[in-house]
Short mmCIF file of C-alpha atoms and ligand atoms in Angstrom, two decimals:
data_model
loop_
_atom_site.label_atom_id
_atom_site.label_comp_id
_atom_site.label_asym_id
_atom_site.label_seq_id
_atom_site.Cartn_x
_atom_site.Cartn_y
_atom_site.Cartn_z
CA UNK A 1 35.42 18.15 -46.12
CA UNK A 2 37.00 19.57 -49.02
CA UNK A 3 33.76 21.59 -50.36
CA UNK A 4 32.75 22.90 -47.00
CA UNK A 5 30.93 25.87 -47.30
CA UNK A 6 32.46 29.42 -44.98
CA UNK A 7 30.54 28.98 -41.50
CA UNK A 8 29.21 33.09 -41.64
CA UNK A 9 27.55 31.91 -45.16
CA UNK A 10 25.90 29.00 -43.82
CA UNK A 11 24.29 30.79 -41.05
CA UNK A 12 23.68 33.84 -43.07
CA UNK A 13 26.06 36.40 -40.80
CA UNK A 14 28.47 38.96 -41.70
CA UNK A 15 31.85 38.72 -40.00
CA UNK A 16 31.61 40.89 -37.39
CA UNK A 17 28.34 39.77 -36.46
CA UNK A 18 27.71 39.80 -32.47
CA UNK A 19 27.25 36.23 -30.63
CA UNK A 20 23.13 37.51 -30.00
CA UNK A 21 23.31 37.74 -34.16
CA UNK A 22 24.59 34.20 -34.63
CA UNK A 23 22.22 32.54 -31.87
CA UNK A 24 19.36 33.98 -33.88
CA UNK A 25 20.74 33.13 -37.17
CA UNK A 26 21.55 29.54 -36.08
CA UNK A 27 17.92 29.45 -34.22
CA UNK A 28 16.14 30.40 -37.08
CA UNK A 29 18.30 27.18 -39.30
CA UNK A 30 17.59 25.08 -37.03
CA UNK A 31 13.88 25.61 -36.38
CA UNK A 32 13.98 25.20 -40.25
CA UNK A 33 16.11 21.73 -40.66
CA UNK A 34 15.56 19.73 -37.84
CA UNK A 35 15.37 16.42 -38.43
CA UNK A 36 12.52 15.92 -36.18
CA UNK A 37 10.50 18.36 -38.41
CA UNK A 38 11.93 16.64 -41.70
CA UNK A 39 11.65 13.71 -41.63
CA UNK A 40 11.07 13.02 -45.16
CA UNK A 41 13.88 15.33 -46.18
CA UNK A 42 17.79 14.21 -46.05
CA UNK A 43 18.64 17.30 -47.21
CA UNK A 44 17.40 18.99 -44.14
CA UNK A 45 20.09 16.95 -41.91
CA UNK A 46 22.49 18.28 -43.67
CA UNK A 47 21.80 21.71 -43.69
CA UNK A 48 20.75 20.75 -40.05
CA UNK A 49 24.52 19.13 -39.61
CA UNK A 50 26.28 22.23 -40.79
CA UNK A 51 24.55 24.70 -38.96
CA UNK A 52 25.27 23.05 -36.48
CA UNK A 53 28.74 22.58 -36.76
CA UNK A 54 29.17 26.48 -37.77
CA UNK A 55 27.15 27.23 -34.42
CA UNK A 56 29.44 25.19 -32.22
CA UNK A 57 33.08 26.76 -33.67
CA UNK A 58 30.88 31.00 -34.00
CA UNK A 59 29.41 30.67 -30.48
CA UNK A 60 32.67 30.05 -29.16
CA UNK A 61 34.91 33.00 -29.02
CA UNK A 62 37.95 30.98 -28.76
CA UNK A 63 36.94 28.59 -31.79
CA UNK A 64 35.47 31.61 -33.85
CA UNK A 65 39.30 33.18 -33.56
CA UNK A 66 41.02 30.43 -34.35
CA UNK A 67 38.83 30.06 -37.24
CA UNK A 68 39.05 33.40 -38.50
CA UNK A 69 42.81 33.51 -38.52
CA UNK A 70 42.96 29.89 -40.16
CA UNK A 71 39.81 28.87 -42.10
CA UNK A 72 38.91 25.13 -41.23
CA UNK A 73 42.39 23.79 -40.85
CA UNK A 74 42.02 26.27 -37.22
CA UNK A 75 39.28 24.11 -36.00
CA UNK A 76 39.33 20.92 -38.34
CA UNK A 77 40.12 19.07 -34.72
CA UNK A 78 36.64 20.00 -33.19
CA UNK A 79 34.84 18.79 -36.15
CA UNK A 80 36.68 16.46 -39.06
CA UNK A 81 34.52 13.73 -36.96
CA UNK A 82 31.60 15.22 -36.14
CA UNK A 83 28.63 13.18 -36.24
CA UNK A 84 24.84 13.11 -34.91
CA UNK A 85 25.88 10.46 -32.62
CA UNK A 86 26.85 13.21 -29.97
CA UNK A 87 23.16 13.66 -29.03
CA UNK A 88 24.03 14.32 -25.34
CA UNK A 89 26.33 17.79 -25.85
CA UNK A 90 24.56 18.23 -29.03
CA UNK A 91 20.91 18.22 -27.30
CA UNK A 92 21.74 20.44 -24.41
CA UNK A 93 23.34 22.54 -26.26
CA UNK A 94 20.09 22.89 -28.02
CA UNK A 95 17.99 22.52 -25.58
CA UNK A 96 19.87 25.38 -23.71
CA UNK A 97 19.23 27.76 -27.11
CA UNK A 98 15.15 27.10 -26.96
CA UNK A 99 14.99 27.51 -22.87
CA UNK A 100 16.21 31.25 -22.65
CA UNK A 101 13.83 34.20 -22.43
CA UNK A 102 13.17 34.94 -26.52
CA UNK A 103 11.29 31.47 -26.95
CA UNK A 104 10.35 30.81 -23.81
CA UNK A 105 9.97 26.69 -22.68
CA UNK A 106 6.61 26.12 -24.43
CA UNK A 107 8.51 26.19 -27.79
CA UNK A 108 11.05 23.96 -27.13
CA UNK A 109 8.46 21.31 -25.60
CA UNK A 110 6.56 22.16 -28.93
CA UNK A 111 9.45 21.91 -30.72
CA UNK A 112 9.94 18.12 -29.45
CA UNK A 113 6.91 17.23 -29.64
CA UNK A 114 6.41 17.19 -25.74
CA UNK A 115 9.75 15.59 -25.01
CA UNK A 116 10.84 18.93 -23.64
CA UNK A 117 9.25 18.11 -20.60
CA UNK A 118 9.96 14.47 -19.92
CA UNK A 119 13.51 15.63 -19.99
CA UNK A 120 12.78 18.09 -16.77
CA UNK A 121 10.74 15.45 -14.85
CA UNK A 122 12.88 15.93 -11.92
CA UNK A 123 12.17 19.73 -11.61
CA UNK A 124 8.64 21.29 -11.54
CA UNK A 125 5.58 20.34 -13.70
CA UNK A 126 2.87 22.64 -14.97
CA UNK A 127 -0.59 20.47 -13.55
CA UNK A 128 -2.96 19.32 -16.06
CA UNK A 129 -5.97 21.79 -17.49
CA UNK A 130 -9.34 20.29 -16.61
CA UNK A 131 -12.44 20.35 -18.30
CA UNK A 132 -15.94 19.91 -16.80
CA UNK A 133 -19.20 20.29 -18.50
CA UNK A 134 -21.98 22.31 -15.97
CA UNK A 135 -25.85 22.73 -16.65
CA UNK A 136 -27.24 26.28 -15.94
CA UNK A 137 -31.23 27.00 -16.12
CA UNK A 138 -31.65 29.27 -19.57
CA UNK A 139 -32.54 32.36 -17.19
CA UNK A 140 -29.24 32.06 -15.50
CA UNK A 141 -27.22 32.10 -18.93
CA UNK A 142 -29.48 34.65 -19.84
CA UNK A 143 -29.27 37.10 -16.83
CA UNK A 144 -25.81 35.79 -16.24
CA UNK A 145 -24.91 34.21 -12.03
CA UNK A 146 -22.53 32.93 -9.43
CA UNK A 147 -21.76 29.35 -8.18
CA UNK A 148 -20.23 27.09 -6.50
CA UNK A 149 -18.98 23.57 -7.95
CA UNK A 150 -17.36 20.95 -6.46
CA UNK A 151 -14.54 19.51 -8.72
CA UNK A 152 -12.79 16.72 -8.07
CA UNK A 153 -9.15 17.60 -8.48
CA UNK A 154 -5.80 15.76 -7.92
CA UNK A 155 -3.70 16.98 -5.26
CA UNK A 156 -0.33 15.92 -3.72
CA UNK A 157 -1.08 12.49 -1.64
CA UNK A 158 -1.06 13.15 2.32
CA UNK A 159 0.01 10.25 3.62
CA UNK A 160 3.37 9.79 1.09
CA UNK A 161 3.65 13.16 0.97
CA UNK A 162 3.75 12.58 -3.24
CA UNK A 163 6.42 10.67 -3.39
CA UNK A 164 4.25 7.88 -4.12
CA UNK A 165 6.31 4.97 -2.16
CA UNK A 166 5.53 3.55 1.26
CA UNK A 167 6.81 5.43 4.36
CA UNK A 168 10.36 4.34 4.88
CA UNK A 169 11.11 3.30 1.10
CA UNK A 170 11.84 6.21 -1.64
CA UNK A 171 11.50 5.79 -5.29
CA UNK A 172 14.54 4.47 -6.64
CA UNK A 173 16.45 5.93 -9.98
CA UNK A 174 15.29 4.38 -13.07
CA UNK A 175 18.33 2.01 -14.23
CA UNK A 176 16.70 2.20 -18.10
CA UNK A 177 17.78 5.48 -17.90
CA UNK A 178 19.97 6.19 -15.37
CA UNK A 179 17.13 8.77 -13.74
CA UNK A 180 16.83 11.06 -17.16
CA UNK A 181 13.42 9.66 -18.05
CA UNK A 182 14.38 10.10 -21.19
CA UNK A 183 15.72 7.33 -24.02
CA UNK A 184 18.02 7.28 -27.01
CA UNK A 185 16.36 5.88 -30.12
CA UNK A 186 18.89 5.60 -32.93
CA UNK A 187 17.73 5.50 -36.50
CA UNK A 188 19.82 5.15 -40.04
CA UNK A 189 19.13 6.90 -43.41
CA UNK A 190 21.78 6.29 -45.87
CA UNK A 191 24.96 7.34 -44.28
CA UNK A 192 23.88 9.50 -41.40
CA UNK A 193 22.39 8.30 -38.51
CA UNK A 194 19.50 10.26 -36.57
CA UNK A 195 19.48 10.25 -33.21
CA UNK A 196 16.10 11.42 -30.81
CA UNK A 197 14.65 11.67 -27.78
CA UNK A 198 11.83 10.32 -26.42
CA UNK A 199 10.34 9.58 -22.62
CA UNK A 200 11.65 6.27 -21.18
CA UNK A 201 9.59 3.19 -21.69
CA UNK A 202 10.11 1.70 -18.26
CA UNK A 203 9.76 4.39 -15.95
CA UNK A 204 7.29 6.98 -18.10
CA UNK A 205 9.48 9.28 -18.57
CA UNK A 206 9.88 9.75 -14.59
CA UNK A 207 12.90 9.10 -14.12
CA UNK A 208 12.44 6.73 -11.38
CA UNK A 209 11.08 3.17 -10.18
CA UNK A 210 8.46 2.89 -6.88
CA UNK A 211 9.32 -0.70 -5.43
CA UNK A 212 6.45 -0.19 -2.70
CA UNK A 213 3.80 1.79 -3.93
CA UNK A 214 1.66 4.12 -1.12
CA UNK A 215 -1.43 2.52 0.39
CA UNK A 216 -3.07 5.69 -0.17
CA UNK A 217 -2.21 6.41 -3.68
CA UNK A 218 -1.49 3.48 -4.67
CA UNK A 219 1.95 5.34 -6.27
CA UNK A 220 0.37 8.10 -7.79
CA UNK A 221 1.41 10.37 -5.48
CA UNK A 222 -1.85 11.87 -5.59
CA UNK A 223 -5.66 11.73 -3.97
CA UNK A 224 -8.62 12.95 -5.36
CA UNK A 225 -10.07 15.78 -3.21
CA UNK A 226 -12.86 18.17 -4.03
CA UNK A 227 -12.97 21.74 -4.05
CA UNK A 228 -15.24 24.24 -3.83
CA UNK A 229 -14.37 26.54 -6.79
CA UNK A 230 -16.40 29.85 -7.37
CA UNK A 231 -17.69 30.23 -10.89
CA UNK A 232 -18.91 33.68 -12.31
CA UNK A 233 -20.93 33.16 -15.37
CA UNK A 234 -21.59 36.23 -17.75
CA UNK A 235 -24.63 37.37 -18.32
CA UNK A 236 -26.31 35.96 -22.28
CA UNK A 237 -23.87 32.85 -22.37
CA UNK A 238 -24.70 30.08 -24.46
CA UNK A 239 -24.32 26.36 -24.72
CA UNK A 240 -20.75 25.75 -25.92
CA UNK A 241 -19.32 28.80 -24.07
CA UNK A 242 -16.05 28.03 -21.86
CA UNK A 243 -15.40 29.70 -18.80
CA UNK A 244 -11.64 29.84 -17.92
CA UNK A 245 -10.45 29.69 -14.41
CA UNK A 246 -6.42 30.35 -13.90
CA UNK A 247 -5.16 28.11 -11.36
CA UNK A 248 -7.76 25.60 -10.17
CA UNK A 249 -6.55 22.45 -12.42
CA UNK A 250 -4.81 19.91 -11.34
CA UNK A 251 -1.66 20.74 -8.44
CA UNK A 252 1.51 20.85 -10.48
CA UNK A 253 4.21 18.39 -9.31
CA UNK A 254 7.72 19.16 -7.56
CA UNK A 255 6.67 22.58 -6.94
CA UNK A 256 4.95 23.46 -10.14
CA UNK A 257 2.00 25.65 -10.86
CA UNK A 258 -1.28 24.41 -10.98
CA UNK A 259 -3.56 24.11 -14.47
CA UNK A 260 -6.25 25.62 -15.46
CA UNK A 261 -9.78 24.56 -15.21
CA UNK A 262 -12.33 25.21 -18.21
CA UNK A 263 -15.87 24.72 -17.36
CA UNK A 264 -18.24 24.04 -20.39
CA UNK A 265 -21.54 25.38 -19.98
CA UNK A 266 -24.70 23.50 -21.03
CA UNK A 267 -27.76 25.64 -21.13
CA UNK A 268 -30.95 24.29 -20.42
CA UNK A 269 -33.86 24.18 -22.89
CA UNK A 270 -36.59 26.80 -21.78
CA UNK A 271 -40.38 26.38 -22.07
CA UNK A 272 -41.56 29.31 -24.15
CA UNK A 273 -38.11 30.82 -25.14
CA UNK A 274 -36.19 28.60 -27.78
CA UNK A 275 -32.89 30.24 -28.66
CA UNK A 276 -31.02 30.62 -32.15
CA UNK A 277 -27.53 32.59 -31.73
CA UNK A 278 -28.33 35.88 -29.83
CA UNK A 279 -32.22 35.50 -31.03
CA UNK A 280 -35.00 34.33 -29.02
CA UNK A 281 -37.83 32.51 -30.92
CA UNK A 282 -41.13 32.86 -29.53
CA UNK A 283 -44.52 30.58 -30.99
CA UNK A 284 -47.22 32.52 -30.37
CA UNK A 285 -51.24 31.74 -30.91
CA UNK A 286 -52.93 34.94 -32.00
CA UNK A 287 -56.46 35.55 -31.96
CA UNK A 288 -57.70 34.89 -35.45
CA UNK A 289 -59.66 38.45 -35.44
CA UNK A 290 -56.64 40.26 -34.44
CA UNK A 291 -54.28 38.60 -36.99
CA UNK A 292 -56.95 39.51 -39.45
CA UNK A 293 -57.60 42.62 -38.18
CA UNK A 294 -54.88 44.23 -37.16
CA UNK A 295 -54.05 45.00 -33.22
CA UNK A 296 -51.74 45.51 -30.25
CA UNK A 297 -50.34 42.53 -27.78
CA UNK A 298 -48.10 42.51 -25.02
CA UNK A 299 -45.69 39.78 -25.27
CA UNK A 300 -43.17 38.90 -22.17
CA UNK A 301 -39.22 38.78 -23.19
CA UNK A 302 -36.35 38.59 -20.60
CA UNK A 303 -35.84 41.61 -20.01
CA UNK A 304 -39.53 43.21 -19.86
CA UNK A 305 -43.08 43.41 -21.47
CA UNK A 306 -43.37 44.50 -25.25
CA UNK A 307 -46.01 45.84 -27.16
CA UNK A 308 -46.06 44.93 -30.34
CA UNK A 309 -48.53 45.96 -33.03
CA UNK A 310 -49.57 42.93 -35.10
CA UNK A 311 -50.31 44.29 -38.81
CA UNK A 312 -53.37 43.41 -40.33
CA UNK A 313 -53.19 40.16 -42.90
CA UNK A 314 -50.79 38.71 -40.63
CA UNK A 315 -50.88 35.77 -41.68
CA UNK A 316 -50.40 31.87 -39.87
CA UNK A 317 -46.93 30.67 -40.12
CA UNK A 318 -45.47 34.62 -40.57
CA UNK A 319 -42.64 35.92 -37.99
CA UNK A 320 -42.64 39.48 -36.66
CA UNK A 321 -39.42 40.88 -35.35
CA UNK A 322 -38.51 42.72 -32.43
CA UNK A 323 -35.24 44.53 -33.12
CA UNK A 324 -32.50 44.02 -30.28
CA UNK A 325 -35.02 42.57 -28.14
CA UNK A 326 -33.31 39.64 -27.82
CA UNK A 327 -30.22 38.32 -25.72
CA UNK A 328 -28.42 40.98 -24.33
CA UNK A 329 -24.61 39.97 -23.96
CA UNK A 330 -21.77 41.46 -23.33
CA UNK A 331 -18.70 41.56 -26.32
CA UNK A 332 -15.37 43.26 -26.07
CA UNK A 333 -16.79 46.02 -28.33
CA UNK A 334 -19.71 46.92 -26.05
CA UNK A 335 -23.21 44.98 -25.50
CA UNK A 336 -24.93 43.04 -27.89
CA UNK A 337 -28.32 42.55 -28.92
CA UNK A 338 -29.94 39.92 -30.23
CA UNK A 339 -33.64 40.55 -31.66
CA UNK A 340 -37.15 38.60 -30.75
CA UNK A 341 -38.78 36.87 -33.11
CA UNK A 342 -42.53 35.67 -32.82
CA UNK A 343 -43.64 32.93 -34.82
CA UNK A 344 -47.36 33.92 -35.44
CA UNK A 345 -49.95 30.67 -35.11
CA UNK A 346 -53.37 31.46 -35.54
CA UNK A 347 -55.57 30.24 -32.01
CA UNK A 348 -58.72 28.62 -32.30
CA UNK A 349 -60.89 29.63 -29.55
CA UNK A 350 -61.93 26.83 -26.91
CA UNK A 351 -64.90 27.53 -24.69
CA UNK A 352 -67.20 30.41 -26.15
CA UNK A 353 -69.60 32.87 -24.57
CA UNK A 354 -72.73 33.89 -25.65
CA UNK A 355 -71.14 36.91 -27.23
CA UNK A 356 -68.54 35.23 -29.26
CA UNK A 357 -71.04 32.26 -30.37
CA UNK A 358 -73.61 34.93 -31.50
CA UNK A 359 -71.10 37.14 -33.15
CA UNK A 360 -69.13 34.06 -35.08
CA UNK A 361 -72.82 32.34 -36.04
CA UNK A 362 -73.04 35.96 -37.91
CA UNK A 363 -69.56 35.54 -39.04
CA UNK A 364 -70.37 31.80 -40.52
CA UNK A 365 -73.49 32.48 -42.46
CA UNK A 366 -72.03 35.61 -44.28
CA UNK A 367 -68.31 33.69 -44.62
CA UNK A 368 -67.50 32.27 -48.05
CA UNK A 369 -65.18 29.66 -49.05
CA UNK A 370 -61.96 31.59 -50.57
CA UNK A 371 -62.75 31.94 -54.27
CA UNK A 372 -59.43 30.36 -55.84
CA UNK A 373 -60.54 27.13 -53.55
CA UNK A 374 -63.95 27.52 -54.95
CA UNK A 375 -63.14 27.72 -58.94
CA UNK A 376 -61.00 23.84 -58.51
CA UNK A 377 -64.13 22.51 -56.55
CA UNK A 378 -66.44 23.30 -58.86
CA UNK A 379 -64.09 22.22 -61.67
CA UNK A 380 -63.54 19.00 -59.76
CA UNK A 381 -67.23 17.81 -59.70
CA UNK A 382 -67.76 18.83 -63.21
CA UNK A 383 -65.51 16.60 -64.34
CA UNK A 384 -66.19 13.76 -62.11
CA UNK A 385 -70.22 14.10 -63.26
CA UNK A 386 -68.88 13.82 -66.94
CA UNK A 387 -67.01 10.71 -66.22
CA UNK A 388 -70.20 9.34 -64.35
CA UNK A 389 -71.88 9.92 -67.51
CA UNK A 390 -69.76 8.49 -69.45
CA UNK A 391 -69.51 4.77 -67.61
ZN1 ZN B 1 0.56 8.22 -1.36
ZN1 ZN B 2 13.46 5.39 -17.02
#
């Protein structure tokens, strides 16, 4: 006690600060040393402990006073024996710092670990988020559509009303922990002793006990029931993309709002379109003449015929590009375009007419084999008739 540090300086206030000043100061500590976040780190406790103790005697006006007019010998009472050990005051006094409007609840649930909520079983809970997967044809992801799934979803249980217990029985408080649904672990480091929170083994954190579980539910409290949900699926969506519908998760319980439900789309593979980000990849057999040559095809995409000049040499195995011709889709900066790509493979004709055999007989007896092909040939069997002649 005797090297206790001024309770302003350990919270990092001037004197006169206002009690909104000190709740953020001692906030700010105490997101920084809890134990729960240090566990590794004695130190922290400590600085935990006396922030702590300088937030309990500068929130109180009366304390704060007294404290001012007489250093620590004012409020040495209230605190020569404090320990960690007075979780319950300590916690909802805590608890009761993280649940006003500047944090909001989620960061005091974050802040233990989830426990935030076991503590509130009795009052309203959030339902779950669900997450289905759903198959779409690739020209519905491309041109974007409505539907309608079914979902299976959880909903309060008719015949129990979600209560969970048989008609004329009620679920009885949990005696583990007294109807809290929450349990005291106690844990030692040295000379201080940690105390947490966490959701009670024997009831779940629920608070309370079902004797005579529901027929129905079998003491869930809840029935699967499907619903017809509408989903609205932008136009150039991919595989992977998540739609996000507010509201039609699973039904919150004791009056709580309902989750969310995230639908995961799987596209479908198409027969002629293959797809690589926003591109479409097209595999294309070109009349050898015309790759040669040089000419002008019409190719289908999505969204209308192209023409597209094929330049002369194009060569097997070569891909032409069709700037923004690809998967049109719809970004927070404006569309986007993808671009069309066409693999080029030469196509070797099937039936012929008497045209086309005359004209590639001509072709054959005035072709040559390619030069560079011809020089290692003719090296080739030189060497192999010198070897012969050698044996
Ligand atoms: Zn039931
Ligand atoms: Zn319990």
């Amino acid at each position: 006690m005797s090297n206790k540090r001024d309770y302003y300086e350990v919270l990092e206030v001037s004197k006169d600060a206002t009690e909104n000043d000190i709740k953020k100061a001692f906030r700010k500590k105490a997101m920084e040393y809890h134990p729960d976040r240090n566990p590794d780190n004695p130190k922290a406790a400590d600085k935990f402990k006396e922030a702590t103790e300088a937030y309990d005697i500068l929130s109180n006006p009366e304390k704060r006073s007294s404290y001012d007019r007489f250093g620590f010998a004012g409020v040495q009472s209230d605190f020569s024996s404090v320990n960690m050990g007075d979780y319950s005051t300590f916690s909802d006094l805590f608890s009761s710092l993280f649940r006003d409007d500047f944090f909001g609840d989620d960061i005091f649930s974050q802040f233990f670990g989830g426990r935030g909520r076991s503590r509130r079983s009795s009052g309203p809970q959030k339902g779950s988020d669900l997450l289905m997967d759903y198959k779409i044809d690739f020209e519905e992801a491309i041109y974007g559509t409505k539907k309608v799934v079914e979902v299976p979803i959880k909903k309060e249980c008719v015949e129990c009303k979600g209560s969970g217990a048989q008609e004329g029985s009620s679920p009885k408080s949990c005696p583990n922990c007294q109807g809290s649904g929450v349990e005291t672990v106690q844990r030692q480091m040295g000379f201080t002793r940690y105390i947490s929170q966490q959701a009670c083994s024997k009831c779940r954190g629920k608070g309370s006990i079902i004797e005579k579980p529901c027929k129905t539910c079998r003491g869930s409290g809840r029935s699967d029931e499907n619903e017809k949900i509408k989903l609205e699926i932008p136009s150039g969506v991919d595989s992977g993309f998540r739609l996000r519908i507010r509201n039609k998760g699973e039904e919150g319980r004791s009056g709580g709002t309902r989750g969310d439900l995230y639908v995961r789309l799987i596209v479908d593979s198409h027969e002629f379109y293959k797809r690589q980000g926003d591109n479409l990849i097209v595999e294309l057999e070109i009349p050898f003449a015309i790759a040669v040559l040089g000419g002008e095809i019409k190719v289908p995409t999505p969204y209308g015929a192209e023409k597209v000049k094929i330049p002369k040499k194009t060569k097997e195995g070569q891909i032409l590009r069709l700037q923004r011709k690809g998967i049109q889709r719809k970004t927070q900066y404006g569309m986007s375009y993808g671009d069309f790509l066409i693999l080029v493979h030469y196509s070797i004709p099937g039936k012929l007419n008497d045209e086309e055999k005359e004209l590639l007989e001509k072709l054959k007896e005035i072709s040559k084999m390619p030069s560079k092909q011809e020089k290692l040939f003719k090296k080739l069997i030189d060497t192999s008739k010198a070897n012969k002649v050698d044996e």
